PDB file of C-alpha atoms and ligand atoms in Angstrom:
ATOM      1  CA  MET H   1     -51.342-108.504-191.555  1.00 95.00           C
ATOM      2  CA  VAL H   2     -52.050-112.133-192.384  1.00 98.00           C
ATOM      3  CA  LYS H   3     -55.042-113.693-190.688  1.00 98.00           C
ATOM      4  CA  ALA H   4     -55.652-117.450-190.781  1.00 98.00           C
ATOM      5  CA  VAL H   5     -58.858-119.336-190.058  1.00 98.00           C
ATOM      6  CA  PHE H   6     -58.518-122.842-188.613  1.00 98.00           C
ATOM      7  CA  ALA H   7     -61.918-124.504-188.924  1.00 98.00           C
ATOM      8  CA  GLY H   8     -63.045-127.917-187.760  1.00 97.00           C
ATOM      9  CA  SER H   9     -65.609-129.832-185.761  1.00 97.00           C
ATOM     10  CA  PHE H  10     -63.521-129.811-182.548  1.00 98.00           C
ATOM     11  CA  ASP H  11     -65.870-132.403-181.023  1.00 98.00           C
ATOM     12  CA  PRO H  12     -63.973-132.233-178.673  1.00 98.00           C
ATOM     13  CA  PRO H  13     -60.757-130.193-179.125  1.00 98.00           C
ATOM     14  CA  THR H  14     -57.565-132.181-178.436  1.00 98.00           C
ATOM     15  CA  TYR H  15     -53.897-131.443-177.809  1.00 98.00           C
ATOM     16  CA  GLY H  16     -53.360-132.207-181.526  1.00 98.00           C
ATOM     17  CA  HIS H  17     -55.521-129.194-182.376  1.00 98.00           C
ATOM     18  CA  ARG H  18     -53.715-127.086-179.765  1.00 98.00           C
ATOM     19  CA  ASN H  19     -50.305-128.008-181.199  1.00 98.00           C
ATOM     20  CA  LEU H  20     -51.417-126.857-184.636  1.00 98.00           C
ATOM     21  CA  VAL H  21     -52.805-123.573-183.299  1.00 98.00           C
ATOM     22  CA  GLU H  22     -49.675-122.903-181.241  1.00 98.00           C
ATOM     23  CA  ARG H  23     -47.490-123.273-184.332  1.00 98.00           C
ATOM     24  CA  ALA H  24     -49.875-121.245-186.506  1.00 98.00           C
ATOM     25  CA  ALA H  25     -49.884-118.446-183.921  1.00 98.00           C
ATOM     26  CA  ARG H  26     -46.157-118.042-184.582  1.00 98.00           C
ATOM     27  CA  LEU H  27     -46.616-117.996-188.364  1.00 98.00           C
ATOM     28  CA  PHE H  28     -49.608-115.666-188.727  1.00 98.00           C
ATOM     29  CA  ASP H  29     -50.496-112.292-187.190  1.00 98.00           C
ATOM     30  CA  GLU H  30     -53.913-113.540-186.152  1.00 98.00           C
ATOM     31  CA  VAL H  31     -55.491-116.997-185.925  1.00 98.00           C
ATOM     32  CA  LEU H  32     -59.253-117.450-185.710  1.00 98.00           C
ATOM     33  CA  VAL H  33     -60.302-120.947-184.632  1.00 98.00           C
ATOM     34  CA  VAL H  34     -63.778-121.707-185.913  1.00 98.00           C
ATOM     35  CA  VAL H  35     -66.248-124.359-184.864  1.00 98.00           C
ATOM     36  CA  ALA H  36     -67.745-125.113-188.274  1.00 97.00           C
ATOM     37  CA  LEU H  37     -71.152-126.728-187.895  1.00 93.00           C
ATOM     38  CA  ASN H  38     -72.092-129.506-190.259  1.00 86.00           C
ATOM     39  CA  PRO H  39     -75.905-129.482-190.679  1.00 84.00           C
ATOM     40  CA  HIS H  40     -75.829-133.260-191.309  1.00 86.00           C
ATOM     41  CA  LYS H  41     -73.762-134.138-188.235  1.00 86.00           C
ATOM     42  CA  GLU H  42     -75.115-133.432-184.773  1.00 89.00           C
ATOM     43  CA  GLY H  43     -71.951-134.265-182.817  1.00 94.00           C
ATOM     44  CA  LEU H  44     -71.447-135.145-179.168  1.00 97.00           C
ATOM     45  CA  PHE H  45     -70.951-131.669-177.676  1.00 97.00           C
ATOM     46  CA  SER H  46     -73.055-128.596-178.425  1.00 96.00           C
ATOM     47  CA  PRO H  47     -71.442-125.726-180.365  1.00 96.00           C
ATOM     48  CA  GLU H  48     -71.372-123.653-177.150  1.00 97.00           C
ATOM     49  CA  GLU H  49     -69.612-126.439-175.232  1.00 98.00           C
ATOM     50  CA  ARG H  50     -66.990-126.788-177.976  1.00 98.00           C
ATOM     51  CA  LEU H  51     -66.420-123.015-177.973  1.00 98.00           C
ATOM     52  CA  ALA H  52     -65.942-123.029-174.200  1.00 98.00           C
ATOM     53  CA  PHE H  53     -63.463-125.943-174.426  1.00 98.00           C
ATOM     54  CA  LEU H  54     -61.522-124.106-177.167  1.00 98.00           C
ATOM     55  CA  ARG H  55     -61.457-120.832-175.226  1.00 98.00           C
ATOM     56  CA  ALA H  56     -59.946-122.586-172.208  1.00 98.00           C
ATOM     57  CA  LEU H  57     -57.484-124.635-174.289  1.00 98.00           C
ATOM     58  CA  LEU H  58     -56.241-121.690-176.344  1.00 98.00           C
ATOM     59  CA  SER H  59     -56.259-118.941-173.703  1.00 97.00           C
ATOM     60  CA  PRO H  60     -52.416-118.840-173.488  1.00 97.00           C
ATOM     61  CA  PHE H  61     -52.151-117.589-177.083  1.00 98.00           C
ATOM     62  CA  GLY H  62     -52.655-113.813-177.346  1.00 96.00           C
ATOM     63  CA  ASN H  63     -53.308-113.619-181.092  1.00 98.00           C
ATOM     64  CA  VAL H  64     -55.822-116.491-181.177  1.00 98.00           C
ATOM     65  CA  SER H  65     -59.603-116.103-180.945  1.00 98.00           C
ATOM     66  CA  VAL H  66     -62.549-118.452-181.287  1.00 98.00           C
ATOM     67  CA  ALA H  67     -65.833-118.222-183.222  1.00 98.00           C
ATOM     68  CA  LEU H  68     -68.728-120.238-184.610  1.00 97.00           C
ATOM     69  CA  CYS H  69     -69.700-120.632-188.281  1.00 97.00           C
ATOM     70  CA  ARG H  70     -73.102-121.980-189.316  1.00 93.00           C
ATOM     71  CA  GLY H  71     -72.851-121.144-193.024  1.00 94.00           C
ATOM     72  CA  LEU H  72     -70.436-121.773-195.886  1.00 96.00           C
ATOM     73  CA  LEU H  73     -66.900-121.471-194.551  1.00 97.00           C
ATOM     74  CA  VAL H  74     -65.423-119.481-197.466  1.00 98.00           C
ATOM     75  CA  ASP H  75     -68.097-116.796-197.019  1.00 98.00           C
ATOM     76  CA  PHE H  76     -67.271-116.618-193.322  1.00 98.00           C
ATOM     77  CA  VAL H  77     -63.513-116.378-194.035  1.00 98.00           C
ATOM     78  CA  ARG H  78     -64.083-113.534-196.520  1.00 98.00           C
ATOM     79  CA  ASP H  79     -66.344-111.663-194.081  1.00 97.00           C
ATOM     80  CA  GLU H  80     -63.664-111.977-191.406  1.00 98.00           C
ATOM     81  CA  GLY H  81     -61.070-110.444-193.746  1.00 98.00           C
ATOM     82  CA  ALA H  82     -58.818-113.527-193.483  1.00 98.00           C
ATOM     83  CA  GLN H  83     -56.545-114.664-196.312  1.00 98.00           C
ATOM     84  CA  VAL H  84     -55.600-118.187-195.217  1.00 98.00           C
ATOM     85  CA  MET H  85     -57.500-121.349-194.337  1.00 98.00           C
ATOM     86  CA  LEU H  86     -55.364-123.596-192.183  1.00 98.00           C
ATOM     87  CA  ARG H  87     -55.701-127.387-191.963  1.00 98.00           C
ATOM     88  CA  GLY H  88     -53.675-130.142-190.334  1.00 98.00           C
ATOM     89  CA  LEU H  89     -52.344-133.310-191.970  1.00 98.00           C
ATOM     90  CA  ARG H  90     -51.723-136.579-190.155  1.00 97.00           C
ATOM     91  CA  ASN H  91     -51.555-139.147-192.945  1.00 96.00           C
ATOM     92  CA  GLY H  92     -52.411-139.990-196.545  1.00 96.00           C
ATOM     93  CA  SER H  93     -56.143-140.161-195.984  1.00 95.00           C
ATOM     94  CA  ASP H  94     -56.150-136.703-194.382  1.00 96.00           C
ATOM     95  CA  PHE H  95     -54.203-135.527-197.415  1.00 97.00           C
ATOM     96  CA  SER H  96     -56.649-136.825-200.008  1.00 97.00           C
ATOM     97  CA  ALA H  97     -59.680-135.456-198.165  1.00 97.00           C
ATOM     98  CA  GLU H  98     -57.974-132.127-197.452  1.00 98.00           C
ATOM     99  CA  LEU H  99     -56.734-131.674-201.009  1.00 98.00           C
ATOM    100  CA  GLU H 100     -60.256-132.156-202.341  1.00 98.00           C
ATOM    101  CA  LEU H 101     -61.625-129.658-199.820  1.00 97.00           C
ATOM    102  CA  ALA H 102     -58.868-127.146-200.632  1.00 98.00           C
ATOM    103  CA  LEU H 103     -59.616-127.408-204.360  1.00 98.00           C
ATOM    104  CA  TRP H 104     -63.332-126.874-203.755  1.00 98.00           C
ATOM    105  CA  ASN H 105     -62.573-123.849-201.620  1.00 98.00           C
ATOM    106  CA  LYS H 106     -60.260-122.515-204.360  1.00 98.00           C
ATOM    107  CA  GLU H 107     -63.104-122.930-206.836  1.00 98.00           C
ATOM    108  CA  LEU H 108     -65.462-120.986-204.559  1.00 98.00           C
ATOM    109  CA  ALA H 109     -63.005-118.325-203.372  1.00 98.00           C
ATOM    110  CA  PRO H 110     -59.900-118.069-205.592  1.00 98.00           C
ATOM    111  CA  GLU H 111     -58.361-115.274-203.521  1.00 98.00           C
ATOM    112  CA  LEU H 112     -58.082-117.496-200.404  1.00 98.00           C
ATOM    113  CA  GLU H 113     -55.189-119.896-199.849  1.00 98.00           C
ATOM    114  CA  THR H 114     -55.242-123.173-197.920  1.00 98.00           C
ATOM    115  CA  VAL H 115     -52.111-123.838-195.864  1.00 98.00           C
ATOM    116  CA  PHE H 116     -51.407-127.333-194.490  1.00 98.00           C
ATOM    117  CA  LEU H 117     -49.285-127.979-191.427  1.00 98.00           C
ATOM    118  CA  PRO H 118     -48.087-131.535-190.831  1.00 98.00           C
ATOM    119  CA  THR H 119     -48.796-132.917-187.383  1.00 98.00           C
ATOM    120  CA  GLU H 120     -45.937-133.576-184.961  1.00 98.00           C
ATOM    121  CA  ARG H 121     -45.032-137.091-183.805  1.00 97.00           C
ATOM    122  CA  PRO H 122     -46.817-137.111-180.412  1.00 97.00           C
ATOM    123  CA  TYR H 123     -50.126-136.221-182.093  1.00 98.00           C
ATOM    124  CA  LEU H 124     -49.971-138.490-185.115  1.00 97.00           C
ATOM    125  CA  LEU H 125     -52.638-140.902-183.849  1.00 96.00           C
ATOM    126  CA  LEU H 126     -54.726-138.322-182.053  1.00 98.00           C
ATOM    127  CA  SER H 127     -58.220-137.473-183.287  1.00 98.00           C
ATOM    128  CA  SER H 128     -61.469-136.401-181.641  1.00 98.00           C
ATOM    129  CA  SER H 129     -63.042-139.709-182.640  1.00 97.00           C
ATOM    130  CA  ALA H 130     -60.212-141.763-181.064  1.00 97.00           C
ATOM    131  CA  VAL H 131     -60.622-139.791-177.839  1.00 98.00           C
ATOM    132  CA  ARG H 132     -64.405-140.374-177.832  1.00 97.00           C
ATOM    133  CA  GLU H 133     -63.781-144.086-178.301  1.00 96.00           C
ATOM    134  CA  LEU H 134     -61.257-144.255-175.440  1.00 97.00           C
ATOM    135  CA  ALA H 135     -63.716-142.400-173.208  1.00 96.00           C
ATOM    136  CA  ALA H 136     -66.356-145.050-173.835  1.00 95.00           C
ATOM    137  CA  PHE H 137     -63.948-147.625-172.349  1.00 95.00           C
ATOM    138  CA  GLY H 138     -63.105-145.473-169.348  1.00 94.00           C
ATOM    139  CA  ARG H 139     -59.425-145.001-170.285  1.00 95.00           C
ATOM    140  CA  ASP H 140     -57.214-142.168-169.014  1.00 96.00           C
ATOM    141  CA  LEU H 141     -57.625-139.208-171.355  1.00 97.00           C
ATOM    142  CA  SER H 142     -55.153-136.838-169.673  1.00 97.00           C
ATOM    143  CA  PRO H 143     -52.445-137.211-172.376  1.00 97.00           C
ATOM    144  CA  TYR H 144     -54.890-136.118-175.081  1.00 98.00           C
ATOM    145  CA  VAL H 145     -57.352-133.472-173.829  1.00 98.00           C
ATOM    146  CA  ASP H 146     -57.799-130.846-171.084  1.00 98.00           C
ATOM    147  CA  SER H 147     -59.104-132.148-167.740  1.00 97.00           C
ATOM    148  CA  GLU H 148     -62.409-130.309-168.226  1.00 97.00           C
ATOM    149  CA  VAL H 149     -62.905-132.087-171.570  1.00 98.00           C
ATOM    150  CA  ALA H 150     -61.877-135.428-170.051  1.00 98.00           C
ATOM    151  CA  SER H 151     -64.515-135.102-167.299  1.00 97.00           C
ATOM    152  CA  ALA H 152     -67.194-134.077-169.767  1.00 97.00           C
ATOM    153  CA  LEU H 153     -66.333-137.076-171.972  1.00 97.00           C
ATOM    154  CA  ALA H 154     -66.337-139.458-169.010  1.00 96.00           C
ATOM    155  CA  SER H 155     -69.736-138.301-167.801  1.00 95.00           C
ATOM    156  CA  ARG H 156     -71.276-138.442-171.264  1.00 95.00           C
ATOM    157  CA  LEU H 157     -69.660-141.568-172.700  1.00 95.00           C
ATOM    158  CA  GLY H 158     -67.975-143.409-169.826  1.00 86.00           C
ATOM    159  CA  PRO H 159     -68.814-147.069-169.193  1.00 87.00           C
ATOM    160  CA  THR H 160     -71.531-147.706-166.640  1.00 73.00           C
ATOM    161  CA  GLN H 161     -70.447-149.715-163.616  1.00 45.00           C
ATOM    162  CA  GLY H 162     -69.888-153.395-164.458  1.00 45.00           C
ATOM    163  CA  ALA H 163     -70.591-152.984-168.170  1.00 54.00           C
ATOM    164  CA  ALA H 164     -67.015-153.814-169.217  1.00 56.00           C
ATOM    165  CA  GLY H 165     -67.281-157.574-168.620  1.00 58.00           C
ATOM    166  CA  ARG H 166     -67.876-160.446-171.014  1.00 65.00           C
ATOM    167  CA  VAL H 167     -71.296-160.510-172.681  1.00 60.00           C
TER     168      VAL H 167
HETATM  169  P1  LIG Y 201     -63.111-132.004-189.242  1.00 96.03           P
HETATM  170  O1  LIG Y 201     -64.339-132.716-188.776  1.00 96.03           O
HETATM  171  O2  LIG Y 201     -63.344-130.745-190.014  1.00 96.03           O
HETATM  172  O3  LIG Y 201     -62.033-132.887-189.826  1.00 96.03           O
HETATM  173  P2  LIG Y 201     -61.558-131.950-186.825  1.00 96.03           P
HETATM  174  O4  LIG Y 201     -61.918-131.235-185.569  1.00 96.03           O
HETATM  175  O5  LIG Y 201     -61.521-133.435-186.777  1.00 96.03           O
HETATM  176  O6  LIG Y 201     -62.557-131.399-187.890  1.00 96.03           O
HETATM  177  O7  LIG Y 201     -60.167-131.413-187.365  1.00 96.03           O
HETATM  178  C1  LIG Y 201     -59.980-130.074-187.698  1.00 96.03           C
HETATM  179  C2  LIG Y 201     -58.604-129.918-188.311  1.00 96.03           C
HETATM  180  O8  LIG Y 201     -57.632-130.298-187.342  1.00 96.03           O
HETATM  181  C3  LIG Y 201     -58.355-130.796-189.523  1.00 96.03           C
HETATM  182  O9  LIG Y 201     -57.582-130.069-190.450  1.00 96.03           O
HETATM  183  C4  LIG Y 201     -57.548-131.951-188.967  1.00 96.03           C
HETATM  184  O10 LIG Y 201     -56.694-132.500-189.958  1.00 96.03           O
HETATM  185  C5  LIG Y 201     -56.740-131.228-187.899  1.00 96.03           C
HETATM  186  N1  LIG Y 201     -56.306-132.140-186.855  1.00 96.03           N
HETATM  187  C6  LIG Y 201     -57.081-132.884-186.035  1.00 96.03           C
HETATM  188  N2  LIG Y 201     -56.317-133.633-185.187  1.00 96.03           N
HETATM  189  C7  LIG Y 201     -55.032-133.343-185.506  1.00 96.03           C
HETATM  190  C8  LIG Y 201     -53.753-133.799-185.023  1.00 96.03           C
HETATM  191  N3  LIG Y 201     -53.668-134.729-184.076  1.00 96.03           N
HETATM  192  N4  LIG Y 201     -52.641-133.286-185.593  1.00 96.03           N
HETATM  193  C9  LIG Y 201     -52.749-132.366-186.593  1.00 96.03           C
HETATM  194  N5  LIG Y 201     -53.899-131.908-187.099  1.00 96.03           N
HETATM  195  C10 LIG Y 201     -55.024-132.386-186.561  1.00 96.03           C
END
């Protein structure tokens, strides 16, 4: 049994995240998707909202579950009995940040392995922050996130009537 933990902010979850989970669900016996809370970053959506979005997005995958982590991730992964920490790679800057994180995690928990999956072409430019930015300009978000997430983004960040004009 190999269990993988895929942790992130998921603020909000996108189809890029879902693609990674779908592929991981074929590679590992169990995948646990974890909303990892950063005490220095409040985020747009509450942890409970992000969990609900993830549950809806990932419901088609039978061996995938969702949880919240408020502490140090390696401790959480150990407690869950997982062996793998999964991360996605889109480009060189993801790689340098992710390599550093993986090496720190190795230092803290040598028995755990980080596995990277490269993104696929349709998701190369997709990030939670790009989606938040598009929402602020009232653009169509349906290619990137679930409709429930798109509505939540529009009501929280969408442009107010008439605010898009020249200043
Ligand atoms: P964090 O704030 O921890 O980077 P994110 O929610 O932004 O959390 O991302 C969580 C993980 O998902 C990271 O490993 C990131 O590289 C990966 N990821 C995010 N978007 C994509 C995408 N479009 N394709 C592949 N991996 C992605």
